[in-house]
Amino acid sequence: MSQSLSRALTILGLLGEETRSLDQLAGALDVHKTTVLRLLRTMEADRFVQHDADHRYVLGSRFFELANRALEQRDIRTVARRHLAALNISTGQTIHLATFESGEAVYIDKFDAKQSVRMYSRVGRPAPLHCTAVGKVLVSGRPRAEQVEIASRIEYVRFTDRTIDTPERYLAELELVAEQGFAEDHEEHETFVNCVGVPVRNGTGETVAAVSMSVPDMLLDHAQVLGTLPEILAVADAISADLGWKPVL
């Protein structure tokens, strides 16, 4: 890397932490002020930095443009795929990725289990909002008023004896999902299938997708599926980090 480029990147990194004066920047780089000023003027001409009346430098508006473009270019399915593949390999189980589109939870990617057992789900097929882990996760991330509206229009088809069948039960379930940070499908959609789902967030913290793992209980029982939750959460957090999300500490 050229010396000038290295110094310019160092300056941007420093300004990303806090505003700094020319003297502070020169001191941090251990170079003469004229060298730093030349770099600053070049970057300022392209709006990468700007200075105030006290000649303290901050990052410029060009970074807002680049950050937005970078996020727009990060297709969720593309970003998530390697993480989902790794989870599929490590667990051997069926892994889903779903998003909320036109009022429905839609599977946009799937990795089948290593065993011969196949799930009902298919890429492009909607997932029932009231009885799937991905559906619960995605709706729990919506504003409360929208949750109430969604709950009022669901038909509550009973797929199994465990399926949620009223708006009141569904809204209570959404509160639980938001509180605990994950959702369960405990034989609610398919008999003898357990599923756990977790949110994927973008740079603003918005839930933009859900990752889930589905397992027939002949392979893992309900408690064993819940035992995989830390691994699934770690994968969702890695995808979220690639989308620009940073957890609030």
mmCIF file of C-alpha atoms in Angstrom:
data_model
loop_
_atom_site.group_PDB
_atom_site.id
_atom_site.type_symbol
_atom_site.label_atom_id
_atom_site.label_comp_id
_atom_site.label_asym_id
_atom_site.label_seq_id
_atom_site.Cartn_x
_atom_site.Cartn_y
_atom_site.Cartn_z
ATOM 1 C CA MET A 1 0.000 0.000 0.000
ATOM 2 C CA SER A 2 1.333 3.467 -0.877
ATOM 3 C CA GLN A 3 2.357 5.639 2.048
ATOM 4 C CA SER A 4 -0.113 8.396 1.131
ATOM 5 C CA LEU A 5 -3.014 5.950 0.891
ATOM 6 C CA SER A 6 -2.061 4.348 4.185
ATOM 7 C CA ARG A 7 -1.971 7.731 5.893
ATOM 8 C CA ALA A 8 -5.290 8.775 4.357
ATOM 9 C CA LEU A 9 -6.975 5.595 5.585
ATOM 10 C CA THR A 10 -5.493 6.117 9.037
ATOM 11 C CA ILE A 11 -6.896 9.663 9.082
ATOM 12 C CA LEU A 12 -10.356 8.384 8.132
ATOM 13 C CA GLY A 13 -10.185 5.790 10.863
ATOM 14 C CA LEU A 14 -9.255 8.408 13.436
ATOM 15 C CA LEU A 15 -12.041 10.729 12.323
ATOM 16 C CA GLY A 16 -14.451 7.826 12.541
ATOM 17 C CA GLU A 17 -13.758 7.794 16.289
ATOM 18 C CA GLU A 18 -14.073 11.535 16.965
ATOM 19 C CA THR A 19 -13.414 14.998 15.514
ATOM 20 C CA ARG A 20 -9.750 16.013 15.477
ATOM 21 C CA SER A 21 -7.650 19.064 14.746
ATOM 22 C CA LEU A 22 -4.832 19.243 12.238
ATOM 23 C CA ASP A 23 -2.317 19.190 15.084
ATOM 24 C CA GLN A 24 -3.914 16.082 16.585
ATOM 25 C CA LEU A 25 -3.910 14.260 13.277
ATOM 26 C CA ALA A 26 -0.291 15.184 12.575
ATOM 27 C CA GLY A 27 0.685 14.009 16.041
ATOM 28 C CA ALA A 28 -1.145 10.702 15.636
ATOM 29 C CA LEU A 29 0.562 10.029 12.299
ATOM 30 C CA ASP A 30 3.902 11.446 13.492
ATOM 31 C CA VAL A 31 4.322 13.513 10.323
ATOM 32 C CA HIS A 32 4.537 17.222 9.526
ATOM 33 C CA LYS A 33 1.283 19.190 9.441
ATOM 34 C CA THR A 34 1.769 20.166 5.797
ATOM 35 C CA THR A 35 1.716 16.488 4.813
ATOM 36 C CA VAL A 36 -1.538 15.897 6.686
ATOM 37 C CA LEU A 37 -3.078 19.121 5.368
ATOM 38 C CA ARG A 38 -2.355 18.075 1.784
ATOM 39 C CA LEU A 39 -4.153 14.774 2.339
ATOM 40 C CA LEU A 40 -7.061 16.475 4.085
ATOM 41 C CA ARG A 41 -7.538 18.965 1.258
ATOM 42 C CA THR A 42 -7.604 16.164 -1.286
ATOM 43 C CA MET A 43 -10.197 14.229 0.709
ATOM 44 C CA GLU A 44 -12.202 17.353 1.419
ATOM 45 C CA ALA A 45 -12.441 18.119 -2.285
ATOM 46 C CA ASP A 46 -14.228 14.769 -2.715
ATOM 47 C CA ARG A 47 -16.345 15.255 0.438
ATOM 48 C CA PHE A 48 -14.696 12.455 2.389
ATOM 49 C CA VAL A 49 -13.853 14.925 5.167
ATOM 50 C CA GLN A 50 -14.919 18.425 6.139
ATOM 51 C CA HIS A 51 -13.867 20.947 8.769
ATOM 52 C CA ASP A 52 -15.761 23.381 10.975
ATOM 53 C CA ALA A 53 -15.044 27.006 11.916
ATOM 54 C CA ASP A 54 -12.547 25.843 14.535
ATOM 55 C CA HIS A 55 -10.714 23.789 11.916
ATOM 56 C CA ARG A 56 -11.665 20.470 13.497
ATOM 57 C CA TYR A 57 -12.129 17.715 10.947
ATOM 58 C CA VAL A 58 -14.980 15.214 10.703
ATOM 59 C CA LEU A 59 -16.040 12.595 8.180
ATOM 60 C CA GLY A 60 -17.808 14.097 5.167
ATOM 61 C CA SER A 61 -21.148 13.484 3.493
ATOM 62 C CA ARG A 62 -19.630 11.186 0.864
ATOM 63 C CA PHE A 63 -19.545 8.433 3.472
ATOM 64 C CA PHE A 64 -23.314 8.547 3.875
ATOM 65 C CA GLU A 65 -23.707 7.939 0.154
ATOM 66 C CA LEU A 66 -21.194 5.104 0.097
ATOM 67 C CA ALA A 67 -22.623 3.473 3.216
ATOM 68 C CA ASN A 68 -26.142 3.480 1.756
ATOM 69 C CA ARG A 69 -24.923 2.073 -1.547
ATOM 70 C CA ALA A 70 -22.924 -0.623 0.231
ATOM 71 C CA LEU A 71 -25.987 -1.718 2.194
ATOM 72 C CA GLU A 72 -28.171 -1.708 -0.920
ATOM 73 C CA GLN A 73 -25.671 -3.949 -2.693
ATOM 74 C CA ARG A 74 -25.715 -6.513 0.109
ATOM 75 C CA ASP A 75 -28.454 -8.904 -0.955
ATOM 76 C CA ILE A 76 -29.562 -10.793 2.159
ATOM 77 C CA ARG A 77 -29.593 -14.189 0.482
ATOM 78 C CA THR A 78 -26.104 -13.707 -0.941
ATOM 79 C CA VAL A 79 -24.696 -12.416 2.333
ATOM 80 C CA ALA A 80 -26.326 -15.174 4.369
ATOM 81 C CA ARG A 81 -25.581 -18.163 2.149
ATOM 82 C CA ARG A 82 -22.107 -19.101 3.388
ATOM 83 C CA HIS A 83 -23.227 -18.767 7.002
ATOM 84 C CA LEU A 84 -26.283 -20.943 6.399
ATOM 85 C CA ALA A 85 -24.193 -23.527 4.571
ATOM 86 C CA ALA A 86 -21.801 -23.732 7.508
ATOM 87 C CA LEU A 87 -24.715 -24.167 9.940
ATOM 88 C CA ASN A 88 -26.180 -26.894 7.739
ATOM 89 C CA ILE A 89 -22.846 -28.722 7.708
ATOM 90 C CA SER A 90 -22.243 -28.402 11.449
ATOM 91 C CA THR A 91 -25.763 -29.489 12.480
ATOM 92 C CA GLY A 92 -26.735 -31.737 9.599
ATOM 93 C CA GLN A 93 -30.263 -30.322 9.834
ATOM 94 C CA THR A 94 -32.625 -28.358 7.569
ATOM 95 C CA ILE A 95 -31.831 -24.627 7.585
ATOM 96 C CA HIS A 96 -34.174 -21.913 6.300
ATOM 97 C CA LEU A 97 -33.883 -18.217 5.493
ATOM 98 C CA ALA A 98 -37.128 -16.238 5.214
ATOM 99 C CA THR A 99 -38.146 -12.624 4.686
ATOM 100 C CA PHE A 100 -41.385 -10.661 5.126
ATOM 101 C CA GLU A 101 -42.810 -9.813 1.695
ATOM 102 C CA SER A 102 -46.261 -8.393 0.890
ATOM 103 C CA GLY A 103 -47.653 -9.457 4.244
ATOM 104 C CA GLU A 104 -46.259 -12.986 4.114
ATOM 105 C CA ALA A 105 -43.220 -14.845 5.394
ATOM 106 C CA VAL A 106 -41.492 -16.287 2.327
ATOM 107 C CA TYR A 107 -38.669 -18.810 2.257
ATOM 108 C CA ILE A 108 -35.841 -17.371 0.157
ATOM 109 C CA ASP A 109 -33.219 -20.047 0.818
ATOM 110 C CA LYS A 110 -33.061 -23.571 2.196
ATOM 111 C CA PHE A 111 -30.417 -26.172 2.944
ATOM 112 C CA ASP A 112 -31.795 -29.694 3.269
ATOM 113 C CA ALA A 113 -30.854 -32.038 6.081
ATOM 114 C CA LYS A 114 -28.186 -34.643 5.477
ATOM 115 C CA GLN A 115 -30.683 -37.363 6.380
ATOM 116 C CA SER A 116 -33.337 -38.555 3.948
ATOM 117 C CA VAL A 117 -36.106 -36.719 5.833
ATOM 118 C CA ARG A 118 -37.379 -33.744 3.840
ATOM 119 C CA MET A 119 -39.352 -30.762 5.137
ATOM 120 C CA TYR A 120 -42.591 -29.418 3.642
ATOM 121 C CA SER A 121 -40.960 -26.040 2.944
ATOM 122 C CA ARG A 122 -39.683 -24.904 -0.451
ATOM 123 C CA VAL A 123 -37.890 -21.761 -1.616
ATOM 124 C CA GLY A 124 -40.506 -19.273 -2.781
ATOM 125 C CA ARG A 125 -43.297 -20.827 -0.743
ATOM 126 C CA PRO A 126 -44.986 -18.731 1.982
ATOM 127 C CA ALA A 127 -44.677 -19.895 5.594
ATOM 128 C CA PRO A 128 -47.779 -19.571 7.799
ATOM 129 C CA LEU A 129 -47.283 -16.600 10.093
ATOM 130 C CA HIS A 130 -49.028 -18.085 13.127
ATOM 131 C CA CYS A 131 -47.348 -21.479 13.420
ATOM 132 C CA THR A 132 -43.820 -21.277 12.004
ATOM 133 C CA ALA A 133 -40.740 -20.002 13.797
ATOM 134 C CA VAL A 134 -39.760 -17.751 10.888
ATOM 135 C CA GLY A 135 -43.276 -16.302 10.680
ATOM 136 C CA LYS A 136 -43.317 -15.463 14.375
ATOM 137 C CA VAL A 137 -39.845 -13.906 14.259
ATOM 138 C CA LEU A 138 -40.627 -11.727 11.267
ATOM 139 C CA VAL A 139 -43.953 -10.459 12.612
ATOM 140 C CA SER A 140 -42.522 -9.869 16.105
ATOM 141 C CA GLY A 141 -40.116 -7.413 14.501
ATOM 142 C CA ARG A 142 -42.926 -5.294 13.052
ATOM 143 C CA PRO A 143 -44.478 -2.293 14.876
ATOM 144 C CA ARG A 144 -47.128 -3.299 17.425
ATOM 145 C CA ALA A 145 -49.964 -1.685 15.472
ATOM 146 C CA GLU A 146 -49.004 -3.738 12.428
ATOM 147 C CA GLN A 147 -48.803 -6.895 14.550
ATOM 148 C CA VAL A 148 -52.379 -6.309 15.702
ATOM 149 C CA GLU A 149 -53.523 -5.783 12.105
ATOM 150 C CA ILE A 150 -51.736 -8.964 10.966
ATOM 151 C CA ALA A 151 -53.164 -10.944 13.874
ATOM 152 C CA SER A 152 -56.687 -9.835 12.956
ATOM 153 C CA ARG A 153 -56.494 -11.060 9.352
ATOM 154 C CA ILE A 154 -54.815 -14.461 9.879
ATOM 155 C CA GLU A 155 -57.164 -17.397 9.241
ATOM 156 C CA TYR A 156 -55.520 -19.554 11.960
ATOM 157 C CA VAL A 157 -55.638 -22.809 10.054
ATOM 158 C CA ARG A 158 -55.043 -25.626 12.564
ATOM 159 C CA PHE A 159 -52.286 -27.820 11.142
ATOM 160 C CA THR A 160 -51.808 -29.754 14.405
ATOM 161 C CA ASP A 161 -53.285 -29.849 17.896
ATOM 162 C CA ARG A 162 -50.584 -27.370 18.981
ATOM 163 C CA THR A 163 -51.329 -24.682 16.347
ATOM 164 C CA ILE A 164 -52.120 -21.207 17.729
ATOM 165 C CA ASP A 165 -55.773 -20.559 16.913
ATOM 166 C CA THR A 166 -56.718 -17.059 18.133
ATOM 167 C CA PRO A 167 -55.425 -13.496 17.678
ATOM 168 C CA GLU A 168 -55.024 -13.142 21.447
ATOM 169 C CA ARG A 169 -52.772 -16.193 21.729
ATOM 170 C CA TYR A 170 -50.809 -15.081 18.691
ATOM 171 C CA LEU A 171 -50.171 -11.558 20.007
ATOM 172 C CA ALA A 172 -49.067 -13.006 23.346
ATOM 173 C CA GLU A 173 -46.695 -15.314 21.487
ATOM 174 C CA LEU A 174 -45.224 -12.365 19.565
ATOM 175 C CA GLU A 175 -44.521 -10.556 22.838
ATOM 176 C CA LEU A 176 -42.714 -13.632 24.133
ATOM 177 C CA VAL A 177 -40.657 -13.933 20.932
ATOM 178 C CA ALA A 178 -39.601 -10.284 21.099
ATOM 179 C CA GLU A 179 -38.683 -10.642 24.768
ATOM 180 C CA GLN A 180 -36.626 -13.821 24.476
ATOM 181 C CA GLY A 181 -35.086 -13.141 21.047
ATOM 182 C CA PHE A 182 -36.159 -16.362 19.343
ATOM 183 C CA ALA A 183 -39.274 -18.242 18.269
ATOM 184 C CA GLU A 184 -40.331 -21.859 18.461
ATOM 185 C CA ASP A 185 -42.508 -24.068 16.331
ATOM 186 C CA HIS A 186 -43.123 -26.952 18.716
ATOM 187 C CA GLU A 187 -44.992 -29.326 16.386
ATOM 188 C CA GLU A 188 -47.333 -26.471 15.435
ATOM 189 C CA HIS A 189 -46.986 -26.634 11.649
ATOM 190 C CA GLU A 190 -46.014 -30.241 11.069
ATOM 191 C CA THR A 191 -46.585 -33.059 13.538
ATOM 192 C CA PHE A 192 -43.333 -34.429 14.972
ATOM 193 C CA VAL A 193 -41.260 -31.494 13.667
ATOM 194 C CA ASN A 194 -39.626 -28.966 15.986
ATOM 195 C CA CYS A 195 -38.171 -25.697 14.784
ATOM 196 C CA VAL A 196 -36.375 -22.713 16.281
ATOM 197 C CA GLY A 197 -35.982 -19.359 14.529
ATOM 198 C CA VAL A 198 -34.018 -16.170 15.219
ATOM 199 C CA PRO A 199 -33.940 -12.675 13.673
ATOM 200 C CA VAL A 200 -31.450 -11.223 11.201
ATOM 201 C CA ARG A 201 -31.018 -7.447 11.491
ATOM 202 C CA ASN A 202 -29.693 -4.750 9.187
ATOM 203 C CA GLY A 203 -27.567 -1.734 10.031
ATOM 204 C CA THR A 204 -30.499 0.108 11.598
ATOM 205 C CA GLY A 205 -31.426 -2.828 13.823
ATOM 206 C CA GLU A 206 -34.539 -3.671 11.790
ATOM 207 C CA THR A 207 -35.474 -7.356 11.514
ATOM 208 C CA VAL A 208 -35.069 -8.063 7.798
ATOM 209 C CA ALA A 209 -34.977 -11.871 7.766
ATOM 210 C CA ALA A 210 -35.248 -14.949 9.943
ATOM 211 C CA VAL A 211 -32.985 -17.991 10.173
ATOM 212 C CA SER A 212 -34.441 -21.261 11.388
ATOM 213 C CA MET A 213 -33.529 -24.907 11.904
ATOM 214 C CA SER A 214 -36.183 -27.615 11.567
ATOM 215 C CA VAL A 215 -35.745 -31.153 12.879
ATOM 216 C CA PRO A 216 -38.047 -34.214 13.053
ATOM 217 C CA ASP A 217 -38.262 -35.366 16.660
ATOM 218 C CA MET A 218 -37.119 -38.836 15.609
ATOM 219 C CA LEU A 219 -33.715 -37.178 15.203
ATOM 220 C CA LEU A 220 -33.759 -34.546 17.973
ATOM 221 C CA ASP A 221 -36.432 -33.953 20.580
ATOM 222 C CA HIS A 222 -37.746 -30.518 21.532
ATOM 223 C CA ALA A 223 -35.163 -29.940 24.269
ATOM 224 C CA GLN A 224 -32.297 -30.976 21.994
ATOM 225 C CA VAL A 225 -33.451 -28.569 19.278
ATOM 226 C CA LEU A 226 -33.525 -25.743 21.824
ATOM 227 C CA GLY A 227 -30.008 -26.768 22.807
ATOM 228 C CA THR A 228 -28.798 -25.703 19.357
ATOM 229 C CA LEU A 229 -30.084 -22.150 19.882
ATOM 230 C CA PRO A 230 -26.668 -20.580 20.718
ATOM 231 C CA GLU A 231 -25.226 -21.852 17.430
ATOM 232 C CA ILE A 232 -28.197 -20.553 15.419
ATOM 233 C CA LEU A 233 -28.054 -17.189 17.175
ATOM 234 C CA ALA A 234 -24.328 -16.919 16.412
ATOM 235 C CA VAL A 235 -24.991 -17.519 12.712
ATOM 236 C CA ALA A 236 -27.798 -14.939 12.616
ATOM 237 C CA ASP A 237 -25.556 -12.437 14.402
ATOM 238 C CA ALA A 238 -22.783 -13.065 11.852
ATOM 239 C CA ILE A 239 -25.192 -12.422 8.971
ATOM 240 C CA SER A 240 -26.484 -9.309 10.729
ATOM 241 C CA ALA A 241 -22.921 -8.046 11.220
ATOM 242 C CA ASP A 242 -22.290 -8.472 7.479
ATOM 243 C CA LEU A 243 -25.401 -6.358 6.877
ATOM 244 C CA GLY A 244 -24.013 -3.578 9.068
ATOM 245 C CA TRP A 245 -25.680 -4.368 12.401
ATOM 246 C CA LYS A 246 -23.864 -3.746 15.665
ATOM 247 C CA PRO A 247 -25.456 -4.942 18.907
ATOM 248 C CA VAL A 248 -26.105 -2.399 21.640
ATOM 249 C CA LEU A 249 -23.804 -3.268 24.540
#
